[in-house]
Short mmCIF file of C-alpha atoms in Angstrom, two decimals:
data_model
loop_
_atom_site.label_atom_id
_atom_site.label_comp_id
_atom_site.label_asym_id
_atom_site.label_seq_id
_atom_site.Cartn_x
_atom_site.Cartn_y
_atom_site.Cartn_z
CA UNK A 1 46.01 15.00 10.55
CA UNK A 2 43.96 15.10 13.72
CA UNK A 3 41.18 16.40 12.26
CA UNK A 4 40.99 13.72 9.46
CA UNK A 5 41.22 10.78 12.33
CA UNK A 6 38.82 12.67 14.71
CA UNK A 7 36.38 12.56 11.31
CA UNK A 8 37.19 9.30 11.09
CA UNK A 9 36.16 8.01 14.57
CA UNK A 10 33.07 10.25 14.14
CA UNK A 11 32.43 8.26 11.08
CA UNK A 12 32.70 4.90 12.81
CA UNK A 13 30.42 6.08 15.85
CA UNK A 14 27.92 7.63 14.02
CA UNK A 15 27.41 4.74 11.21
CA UNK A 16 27.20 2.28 14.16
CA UNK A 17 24.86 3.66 16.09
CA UNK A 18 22.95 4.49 13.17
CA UNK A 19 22.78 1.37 11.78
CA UNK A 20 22.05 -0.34 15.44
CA UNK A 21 19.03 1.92 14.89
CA UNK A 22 17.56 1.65 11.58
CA UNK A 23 18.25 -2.59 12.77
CA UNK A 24 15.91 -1.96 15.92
CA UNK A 25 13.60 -0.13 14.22
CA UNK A 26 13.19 -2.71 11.25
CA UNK A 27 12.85 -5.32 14.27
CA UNK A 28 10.24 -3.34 15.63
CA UNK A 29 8.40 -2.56 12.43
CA UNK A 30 8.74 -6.61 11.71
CA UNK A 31 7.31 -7.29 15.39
CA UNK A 32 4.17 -4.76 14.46
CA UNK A 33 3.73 -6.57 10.97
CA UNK A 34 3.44 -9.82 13.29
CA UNK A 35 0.95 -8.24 15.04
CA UNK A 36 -1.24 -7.42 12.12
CA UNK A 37 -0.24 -3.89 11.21
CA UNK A 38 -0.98 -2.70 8.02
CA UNK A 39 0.09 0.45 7.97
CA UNK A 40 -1.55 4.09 8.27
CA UNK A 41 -3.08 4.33 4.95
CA UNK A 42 -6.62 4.38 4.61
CA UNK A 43 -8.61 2.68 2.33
CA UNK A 44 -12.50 2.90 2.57
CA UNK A 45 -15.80 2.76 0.78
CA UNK A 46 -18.84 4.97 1.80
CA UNK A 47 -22.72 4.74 0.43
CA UNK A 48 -24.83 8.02 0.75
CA UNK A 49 -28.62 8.83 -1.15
CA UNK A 50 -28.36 10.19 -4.53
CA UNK A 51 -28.06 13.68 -4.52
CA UNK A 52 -29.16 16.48 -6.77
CA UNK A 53 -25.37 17.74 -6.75
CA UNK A 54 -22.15 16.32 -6.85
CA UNK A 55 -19.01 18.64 -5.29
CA UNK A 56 -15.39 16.98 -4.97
CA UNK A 57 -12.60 18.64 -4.38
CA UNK A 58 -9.28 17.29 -3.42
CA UNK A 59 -5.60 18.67 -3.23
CA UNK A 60 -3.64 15.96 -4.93
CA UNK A 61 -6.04 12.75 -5.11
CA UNK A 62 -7.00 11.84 -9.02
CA UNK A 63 -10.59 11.67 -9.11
CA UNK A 64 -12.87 9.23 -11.40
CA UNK A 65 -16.41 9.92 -11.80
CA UNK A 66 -18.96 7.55 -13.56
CA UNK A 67 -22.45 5.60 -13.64
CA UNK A 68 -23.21 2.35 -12.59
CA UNK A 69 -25.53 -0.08 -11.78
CA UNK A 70 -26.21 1.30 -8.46
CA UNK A 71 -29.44 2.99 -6.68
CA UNK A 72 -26.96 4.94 -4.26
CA UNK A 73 -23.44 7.37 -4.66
CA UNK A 74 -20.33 4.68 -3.96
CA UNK A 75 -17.36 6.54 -2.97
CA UNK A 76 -14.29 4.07 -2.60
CA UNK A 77 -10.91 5.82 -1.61
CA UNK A 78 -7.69 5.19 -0.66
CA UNK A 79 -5.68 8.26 0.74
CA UNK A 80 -3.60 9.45 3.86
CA UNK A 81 -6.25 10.95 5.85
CA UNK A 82 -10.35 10.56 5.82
CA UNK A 83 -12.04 11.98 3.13
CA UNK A 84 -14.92 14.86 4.81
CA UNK A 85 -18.16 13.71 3.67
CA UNK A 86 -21.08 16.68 3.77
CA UNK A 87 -24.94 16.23 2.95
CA UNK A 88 -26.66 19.25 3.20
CA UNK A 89 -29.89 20.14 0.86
CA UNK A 90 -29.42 17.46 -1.72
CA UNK A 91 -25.81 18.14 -2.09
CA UNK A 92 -23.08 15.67 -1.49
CA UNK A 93 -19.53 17.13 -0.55
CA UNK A 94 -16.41 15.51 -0.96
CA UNK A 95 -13.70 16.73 -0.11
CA UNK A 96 -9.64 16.64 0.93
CA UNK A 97 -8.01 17.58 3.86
CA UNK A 98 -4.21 16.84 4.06
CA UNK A 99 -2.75 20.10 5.11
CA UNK A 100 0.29 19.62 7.06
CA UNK A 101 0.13 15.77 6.16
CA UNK A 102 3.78 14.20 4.76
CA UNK A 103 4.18 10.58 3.58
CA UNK A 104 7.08 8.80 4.18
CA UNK A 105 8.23 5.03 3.31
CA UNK A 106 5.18 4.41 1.89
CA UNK A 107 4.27 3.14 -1.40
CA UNK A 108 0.86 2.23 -1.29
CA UNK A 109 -0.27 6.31 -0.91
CA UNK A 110 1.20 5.92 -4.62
CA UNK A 111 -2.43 4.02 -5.51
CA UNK A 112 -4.30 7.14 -3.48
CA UNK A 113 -7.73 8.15 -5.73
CA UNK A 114 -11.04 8.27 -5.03
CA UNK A 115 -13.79 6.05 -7.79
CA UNK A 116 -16.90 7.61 -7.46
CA UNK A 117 -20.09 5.14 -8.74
CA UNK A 118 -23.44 7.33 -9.30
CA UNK A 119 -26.89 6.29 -10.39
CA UNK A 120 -28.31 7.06 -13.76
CA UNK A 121 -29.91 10.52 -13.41
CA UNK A 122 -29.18 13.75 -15.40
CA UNK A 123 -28.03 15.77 -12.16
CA UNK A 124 -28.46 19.07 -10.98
CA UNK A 125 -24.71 19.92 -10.99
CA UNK A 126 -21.81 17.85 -10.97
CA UNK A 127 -18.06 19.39 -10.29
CA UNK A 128 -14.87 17.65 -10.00
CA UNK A 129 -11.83 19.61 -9.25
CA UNK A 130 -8.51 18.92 -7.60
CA UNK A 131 -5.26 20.47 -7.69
CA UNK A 132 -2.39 18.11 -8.51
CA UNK A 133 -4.73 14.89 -9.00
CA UNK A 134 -6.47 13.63 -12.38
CA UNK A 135 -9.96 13.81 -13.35
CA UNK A 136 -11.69 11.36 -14.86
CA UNK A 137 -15.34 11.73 -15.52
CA UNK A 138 -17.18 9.18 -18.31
CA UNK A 139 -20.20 10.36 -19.71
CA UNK A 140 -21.70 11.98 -16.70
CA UNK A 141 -25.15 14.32 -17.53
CA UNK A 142 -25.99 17.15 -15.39
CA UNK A 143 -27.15 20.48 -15.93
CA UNK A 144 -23.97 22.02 -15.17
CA UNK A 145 -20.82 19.99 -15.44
CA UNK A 146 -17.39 21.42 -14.08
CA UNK A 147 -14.05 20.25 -14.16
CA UNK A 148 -11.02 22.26 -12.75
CA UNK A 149 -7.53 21.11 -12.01
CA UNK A 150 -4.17 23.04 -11.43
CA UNK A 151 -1.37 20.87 -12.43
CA UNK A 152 -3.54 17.41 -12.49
CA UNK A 153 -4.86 16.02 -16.09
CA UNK A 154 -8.07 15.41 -17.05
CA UNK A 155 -9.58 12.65 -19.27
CA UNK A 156 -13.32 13.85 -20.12
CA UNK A 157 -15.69 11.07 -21.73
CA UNK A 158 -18.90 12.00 -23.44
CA UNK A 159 -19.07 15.47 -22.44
CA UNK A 160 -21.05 18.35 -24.69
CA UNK A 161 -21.11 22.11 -24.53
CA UNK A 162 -22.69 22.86 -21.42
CA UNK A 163 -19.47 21.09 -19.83
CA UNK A 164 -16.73 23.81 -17.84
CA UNK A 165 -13.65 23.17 -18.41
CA UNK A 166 -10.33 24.77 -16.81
CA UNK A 167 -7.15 23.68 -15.87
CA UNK A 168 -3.79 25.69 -15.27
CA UNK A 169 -1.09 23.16 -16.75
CA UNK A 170 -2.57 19.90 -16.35
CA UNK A 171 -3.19 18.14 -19.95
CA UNK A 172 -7.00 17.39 -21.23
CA UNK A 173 -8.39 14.97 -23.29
CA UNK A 174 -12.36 15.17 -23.91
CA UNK A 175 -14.49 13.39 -26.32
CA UNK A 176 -17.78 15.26 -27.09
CA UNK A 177 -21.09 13.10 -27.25
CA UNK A 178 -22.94 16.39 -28.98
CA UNK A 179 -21.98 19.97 -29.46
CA UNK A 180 -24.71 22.75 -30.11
CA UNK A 181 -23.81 25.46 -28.11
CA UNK A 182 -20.79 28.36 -27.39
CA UNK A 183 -18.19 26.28 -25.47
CA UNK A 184 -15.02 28.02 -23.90
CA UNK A 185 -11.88 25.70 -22.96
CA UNK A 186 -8.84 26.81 -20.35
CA UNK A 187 -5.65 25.06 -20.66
CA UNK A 188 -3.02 27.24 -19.59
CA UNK A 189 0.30 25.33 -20.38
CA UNK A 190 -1.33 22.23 -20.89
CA UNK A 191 -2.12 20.29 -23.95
CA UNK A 192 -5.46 20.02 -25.10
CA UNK A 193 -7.04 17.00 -27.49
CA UNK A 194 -10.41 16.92 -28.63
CA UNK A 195 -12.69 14.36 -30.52
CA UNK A 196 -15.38 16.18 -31.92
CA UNK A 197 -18.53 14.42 -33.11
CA UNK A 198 -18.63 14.00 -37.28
CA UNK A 199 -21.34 15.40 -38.37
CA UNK A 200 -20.07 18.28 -36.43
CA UNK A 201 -20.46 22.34 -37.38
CA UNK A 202 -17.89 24.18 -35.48
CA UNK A 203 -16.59 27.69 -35.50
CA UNK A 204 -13.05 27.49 -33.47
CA UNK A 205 -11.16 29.95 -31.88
CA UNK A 206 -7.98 29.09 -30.31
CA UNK A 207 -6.23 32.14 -28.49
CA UNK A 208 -2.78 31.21 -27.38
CA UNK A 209 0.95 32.52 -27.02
CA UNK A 210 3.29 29.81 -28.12
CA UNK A 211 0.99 27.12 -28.48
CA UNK A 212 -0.02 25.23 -31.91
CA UNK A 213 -2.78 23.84 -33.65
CA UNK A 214 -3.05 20.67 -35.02
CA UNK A 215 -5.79 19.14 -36.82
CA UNK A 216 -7.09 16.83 -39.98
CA UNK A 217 -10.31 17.81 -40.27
CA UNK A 218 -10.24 21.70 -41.04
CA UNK A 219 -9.58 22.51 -44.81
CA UNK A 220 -8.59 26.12 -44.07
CA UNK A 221 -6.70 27.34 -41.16
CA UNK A 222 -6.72 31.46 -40.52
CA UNK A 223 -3.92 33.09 -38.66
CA UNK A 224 -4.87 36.06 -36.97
CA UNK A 225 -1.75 36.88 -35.56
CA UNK A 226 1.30 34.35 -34.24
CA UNK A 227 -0.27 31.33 -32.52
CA UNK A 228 -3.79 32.30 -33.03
CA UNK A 229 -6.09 30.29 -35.04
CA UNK A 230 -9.64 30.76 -36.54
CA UNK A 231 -11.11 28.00 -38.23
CA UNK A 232 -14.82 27.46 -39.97
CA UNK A 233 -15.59 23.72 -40.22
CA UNK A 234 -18.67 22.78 -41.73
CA UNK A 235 -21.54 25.68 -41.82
CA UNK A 236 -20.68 27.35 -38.42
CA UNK A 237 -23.00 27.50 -36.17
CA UNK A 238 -21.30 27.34 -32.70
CA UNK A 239 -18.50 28.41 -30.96
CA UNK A 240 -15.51 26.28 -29.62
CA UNK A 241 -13.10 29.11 -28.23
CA UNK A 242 -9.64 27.41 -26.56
CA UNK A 243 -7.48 29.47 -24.15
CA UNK A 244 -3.92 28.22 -23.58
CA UNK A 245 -1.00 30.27 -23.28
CA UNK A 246 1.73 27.22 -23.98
CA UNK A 247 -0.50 24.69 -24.63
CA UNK A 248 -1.12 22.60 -27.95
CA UNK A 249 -4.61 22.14 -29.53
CA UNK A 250 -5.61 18.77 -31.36
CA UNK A 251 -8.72 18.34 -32.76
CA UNK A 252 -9.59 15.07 -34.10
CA UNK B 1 61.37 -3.90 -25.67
CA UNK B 2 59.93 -6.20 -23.31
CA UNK B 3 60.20 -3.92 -20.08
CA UNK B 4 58.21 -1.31 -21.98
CA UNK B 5 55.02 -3.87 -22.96
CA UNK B 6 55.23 -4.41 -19.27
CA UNK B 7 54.82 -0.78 -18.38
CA UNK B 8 51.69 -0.17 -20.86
CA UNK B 9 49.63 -3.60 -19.19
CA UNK B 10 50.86 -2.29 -16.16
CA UNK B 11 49.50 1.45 -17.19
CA UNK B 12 46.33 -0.05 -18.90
CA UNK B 13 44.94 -2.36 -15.47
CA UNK B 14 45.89 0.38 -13.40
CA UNK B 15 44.19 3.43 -15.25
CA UNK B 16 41.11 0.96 -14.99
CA UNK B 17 41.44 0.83 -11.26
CA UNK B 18 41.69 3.91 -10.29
CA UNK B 19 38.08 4.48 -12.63
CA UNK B 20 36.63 1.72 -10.76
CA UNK B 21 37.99 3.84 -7.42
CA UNK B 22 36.50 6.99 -8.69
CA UNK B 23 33.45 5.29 -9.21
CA UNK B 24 32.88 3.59 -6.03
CA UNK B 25 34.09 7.23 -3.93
CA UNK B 26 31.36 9.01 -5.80
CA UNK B 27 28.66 6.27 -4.82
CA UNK B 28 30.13 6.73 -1.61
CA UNK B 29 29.99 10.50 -1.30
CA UNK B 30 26.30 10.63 -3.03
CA UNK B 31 25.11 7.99 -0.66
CA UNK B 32 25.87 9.86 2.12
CA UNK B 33 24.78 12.91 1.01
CA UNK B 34 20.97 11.31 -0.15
CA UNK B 35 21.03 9.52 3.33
CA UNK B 36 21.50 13.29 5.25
CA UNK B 37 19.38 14.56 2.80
CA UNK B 38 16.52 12.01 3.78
CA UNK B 39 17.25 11.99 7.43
CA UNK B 40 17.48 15.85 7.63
CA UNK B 41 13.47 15.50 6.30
CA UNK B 42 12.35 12.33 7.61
CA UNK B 43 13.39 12.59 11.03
CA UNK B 44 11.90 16.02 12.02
CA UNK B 45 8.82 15.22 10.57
CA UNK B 46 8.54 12.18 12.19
CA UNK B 47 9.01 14.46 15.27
CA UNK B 48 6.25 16.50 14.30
CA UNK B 49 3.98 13.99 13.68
CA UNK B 50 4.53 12.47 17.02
CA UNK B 51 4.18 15.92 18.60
CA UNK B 52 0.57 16.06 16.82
CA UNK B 53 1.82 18.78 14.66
CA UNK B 54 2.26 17.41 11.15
CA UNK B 55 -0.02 13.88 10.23
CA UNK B 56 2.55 11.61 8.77
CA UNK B 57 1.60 8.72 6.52
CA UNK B 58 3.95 5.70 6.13
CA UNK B 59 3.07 1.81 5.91
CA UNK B 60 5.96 1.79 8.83
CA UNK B 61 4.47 1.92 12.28
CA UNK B 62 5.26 5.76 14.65
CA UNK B 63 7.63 3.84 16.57
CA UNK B 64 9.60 1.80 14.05
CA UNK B 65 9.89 5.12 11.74
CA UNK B 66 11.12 7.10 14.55
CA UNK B 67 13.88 4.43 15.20
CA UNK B 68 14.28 4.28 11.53
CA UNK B 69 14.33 7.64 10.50
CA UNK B 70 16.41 8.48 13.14
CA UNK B 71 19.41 5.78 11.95
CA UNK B 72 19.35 7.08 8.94
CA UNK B 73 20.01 10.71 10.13
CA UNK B 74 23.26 9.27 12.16
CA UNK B 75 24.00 6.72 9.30
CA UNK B 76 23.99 9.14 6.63
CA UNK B 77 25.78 11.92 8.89
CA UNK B 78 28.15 9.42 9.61
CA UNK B 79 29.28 8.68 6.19
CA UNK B 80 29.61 12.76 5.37
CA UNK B 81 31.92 12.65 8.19
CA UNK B 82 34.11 9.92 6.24
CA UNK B 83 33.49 11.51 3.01
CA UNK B 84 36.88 13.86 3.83
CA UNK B 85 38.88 10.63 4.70
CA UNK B 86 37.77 8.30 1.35
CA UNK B 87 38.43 11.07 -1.05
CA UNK B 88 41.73 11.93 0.51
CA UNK B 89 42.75 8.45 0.25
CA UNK B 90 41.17 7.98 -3.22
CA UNK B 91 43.05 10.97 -4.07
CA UNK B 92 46.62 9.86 -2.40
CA UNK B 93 45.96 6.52 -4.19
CA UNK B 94 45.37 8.60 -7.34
CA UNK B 95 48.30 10.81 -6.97
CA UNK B 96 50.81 8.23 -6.32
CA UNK B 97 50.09 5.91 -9.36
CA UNK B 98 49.75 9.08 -11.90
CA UNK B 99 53.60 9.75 -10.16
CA UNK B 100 54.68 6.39 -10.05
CA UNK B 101 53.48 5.52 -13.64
CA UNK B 102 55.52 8.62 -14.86
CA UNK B 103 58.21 7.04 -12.98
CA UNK B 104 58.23 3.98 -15.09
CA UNK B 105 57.81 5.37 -18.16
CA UNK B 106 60.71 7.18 -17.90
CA UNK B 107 62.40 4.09 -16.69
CA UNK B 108 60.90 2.13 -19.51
CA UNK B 109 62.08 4.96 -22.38
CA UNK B 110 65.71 4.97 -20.71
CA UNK B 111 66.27 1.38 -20.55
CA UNK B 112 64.96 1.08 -24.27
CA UNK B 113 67.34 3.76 -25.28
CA UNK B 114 70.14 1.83 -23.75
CA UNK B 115 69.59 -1.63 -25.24
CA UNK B 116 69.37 0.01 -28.36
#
C-alpha cells in the first residue's frame, strides 16, 4: 500500500514539473518565433560553371536531376546540414554530410531533396547515388550515366544502354529513349519496370531467386530454371540482362 | 420478472463501462510509455547536440527543445509511475462489478424462483 501511494505522489510530482516544462519551453519557443526564428533547417540555392562531370552523393536526400533553360548548374536544397560543394578539374561534387545529425520536432526536414537544373550538353559523366533517398534523373545525356541507391527508388527518364544502373532494394522505373547496346540492370529486392522503345530488338535475361516476370510484349517466355527467364523479342540483337534476387521484372 | 429485466440493463450499461474503462487505461498506459519512449531519445540528444557532439535538426529553437524535451522525459516518466495505480483501480473497479453482477444474478434467479 505504501508503495502504490509513494508511486502515486511520484506521479503527481513528476507530471507537474514536467508539464511546467514542456509550458516554458513552448513559451520560449513562441518568444523565438516572435523574434523571427525559423527554425534550423536549411534551405538554399547555389550557381557554379557547367562542368564536364556531375558527382552527387547523399545519405538519405532524394535527388532530381534534369535540363533547363539555364547557362549554369542550379543546385536548390533543403536539408539539415550544408550540402559540400567541390570544383576541382571540371568536376562538380555534391555531396551529404549528416553523420551524427538527428532531427527532432521537425516536419519541414520531411520536404529535404536536392533539384539539380543543368545546361544542355551531352556530359562527360553524370552519377547520382544516395543511400535511402530517390533518384530522379529526366533525360540527362552523358557519356557515362550512373545511378546507385541502397534502399532509395529511382525514377529514370529517357535513359539508353550506356546508362548504370544498381540499387540494393530500392524500386526502379526507367523509360529507354534508344537501346543498341548490352545493358546490365541490379535490383536486388526491388521491383524493376521498364518501357522499352517499340520498334525495339531485345534479347532479355532476367536472373533472379524468387522474383517474376511480367510482360505483354514477349510471345515466348523460356524458363531456364525457377525464376529465371530468357526471352527473344524481335530479331535479337542486344542484351538486356536484369539481376534481382526478390525483385519483380515488368517490361512494358 | 421485472427485477430480472432490471439486472440485464443493469448488466448491459455496465459491461459497456467497464470497455470504455479498459479503453481509456490502455490509452493511458501507451501514452506514457510513447512519452518515455520519446523523452528517453529526445532528451539525450538534445544534450548532445548542445555539447557539440551530435547536430540536431528541429524547427524548435536549442533552448525551447531542451525545456521541451526535457518535460516530456518527466511527463511521460511521471505517468509510468501512475500506470501501477490506474490499472489497479481499473482492475478493483473491474473485479467488483464482475462480483457484484454475479451477486445480482443470483438474487435476480432466486427471487424469480420464489414469485413463481
Amino acid at each position: 500500500m505504501k508503495r502504490i501511494r509513494l508511486l502515486k505522489i511520484l506521479c503527481v510530482v513528476f507530471c507537474t514539473v514536467g508539464a511546467v516544462l514542456i509550458g516554458a519551453g513552448i513559451f520560449m519557443q513562441y518568444r523565438a518565433s516572435q523574434n523571427g526564428y525559423a527554425g534550423s533547417v536549411i534551405s538554399e540555392t547555389a550557381e557554379f560553371e557547367t562542368p564536364r562531370e556531375l558527382v552527387v552523393i547523399t545519405t538519405s536526400m532524394p535527388v532530381t536531376a534534369e535540363y533547363g533553360d539555364t547557362d549554369r548548374v542550379i543546385v536548390s536544397y533543403t536539408g539539415s546540414l550544408p550540402l559540400i560543394f567541390t570544383e576541382d578539374k571540371g568536376m562538380l561534387r555534391i555531396t551529404q554530410n549528416d553523420t551524427f545529425t538527428m532531427t527532432l520536432f521537425s516536419p519541414k526536414t520531411a520536404e529535404s531533396g536536392i533539384h539539380i537544373t543543368l545546361p544542355h550538353k551531352v556530359y562527360e559523366r553524370i552519377s547520382l547515388s544516395s543511400s535511402s533517398g530517390s533518384v530522379t534523373s529526366d533525360c540527362l545525356m552523358a557519356d557515362t550515366l550512373e545511378f546507385s541507391t541502397k534502399s532509395g527508388d529511382m525514377r529514370l527518364l529517357g535513359i539508353d544502354e550506356r546508362a548504370s544502373v544498381r540499387t540494393e532494394s530500392g524500386n526502379v522505373y526507367a523509360e529507354f529513349s534508344s537501346f543498341s547496346s548490352d545493358m546490365t540492370v541490379y535490383a536486388g529486392a526491388g521491383d524493376v519496370t521498364l518501357l522499352m522503345p517499340d520498334e525495339l530488338s531485345l534479347y532479355l535475361e532476367f536472373f533472379t531467386e524468387s522474383g517474376t516476370f511480367t510482360s505483354e510484349r514477349f510471345d515466348e517466355t523460356y524458363y531456364h530454371e525457377y525464376g529465371d527467364a530468357a526471352v527473344i523479342y524481335n530479331g535479337a540483337k542486344h542484351k538486356l540482362r536484369v539481376n534481382t534476387s526478390s525483385g519483380d521484372l515488368y517490361i512494358y | 420478472m421485472r427485477y430480472r429485466s432490471f439486472f440485464r440493463v443493469w448488466y448491459f450499461f455496465g459491461c459497456v463501462g467497464l470497455v470504455m474503462l479498459f479503453i481509456v487505461t490502455a490509452c493511458y498506459v501507451f501514452t506514457a510509455l510513447g512519452l518515455l519512449a520519446l523523452g528517453v531519445v529526445a532528451f539525450p540528444s538534445v544534450m548532445l547536440g548542445r555539447l557539440g557532439i551530435l547536430t540536431v535538426t528541429s524547427d524548435i529553437q536549442s533552448g525551447a527543445l531542451l525545456l521541451i524535451s526535457a518535460g516530456v522525459l518527466l511527463l511521460g516518466a511521471g505517468m509510468s509511475f501512475g500506470a501501477i495505480p490506474v490499472c489497479r483501480s481499473a482492475y478493483g473497479v473491474l473485479s467488483r462489478f464482475v462480483k457484484r453482477a454475479a451477486v445480482r444474478r443470483e438474487r435476480a434467479y432466486n427471487e424469480e424462483d420464489t414469485t413463481s
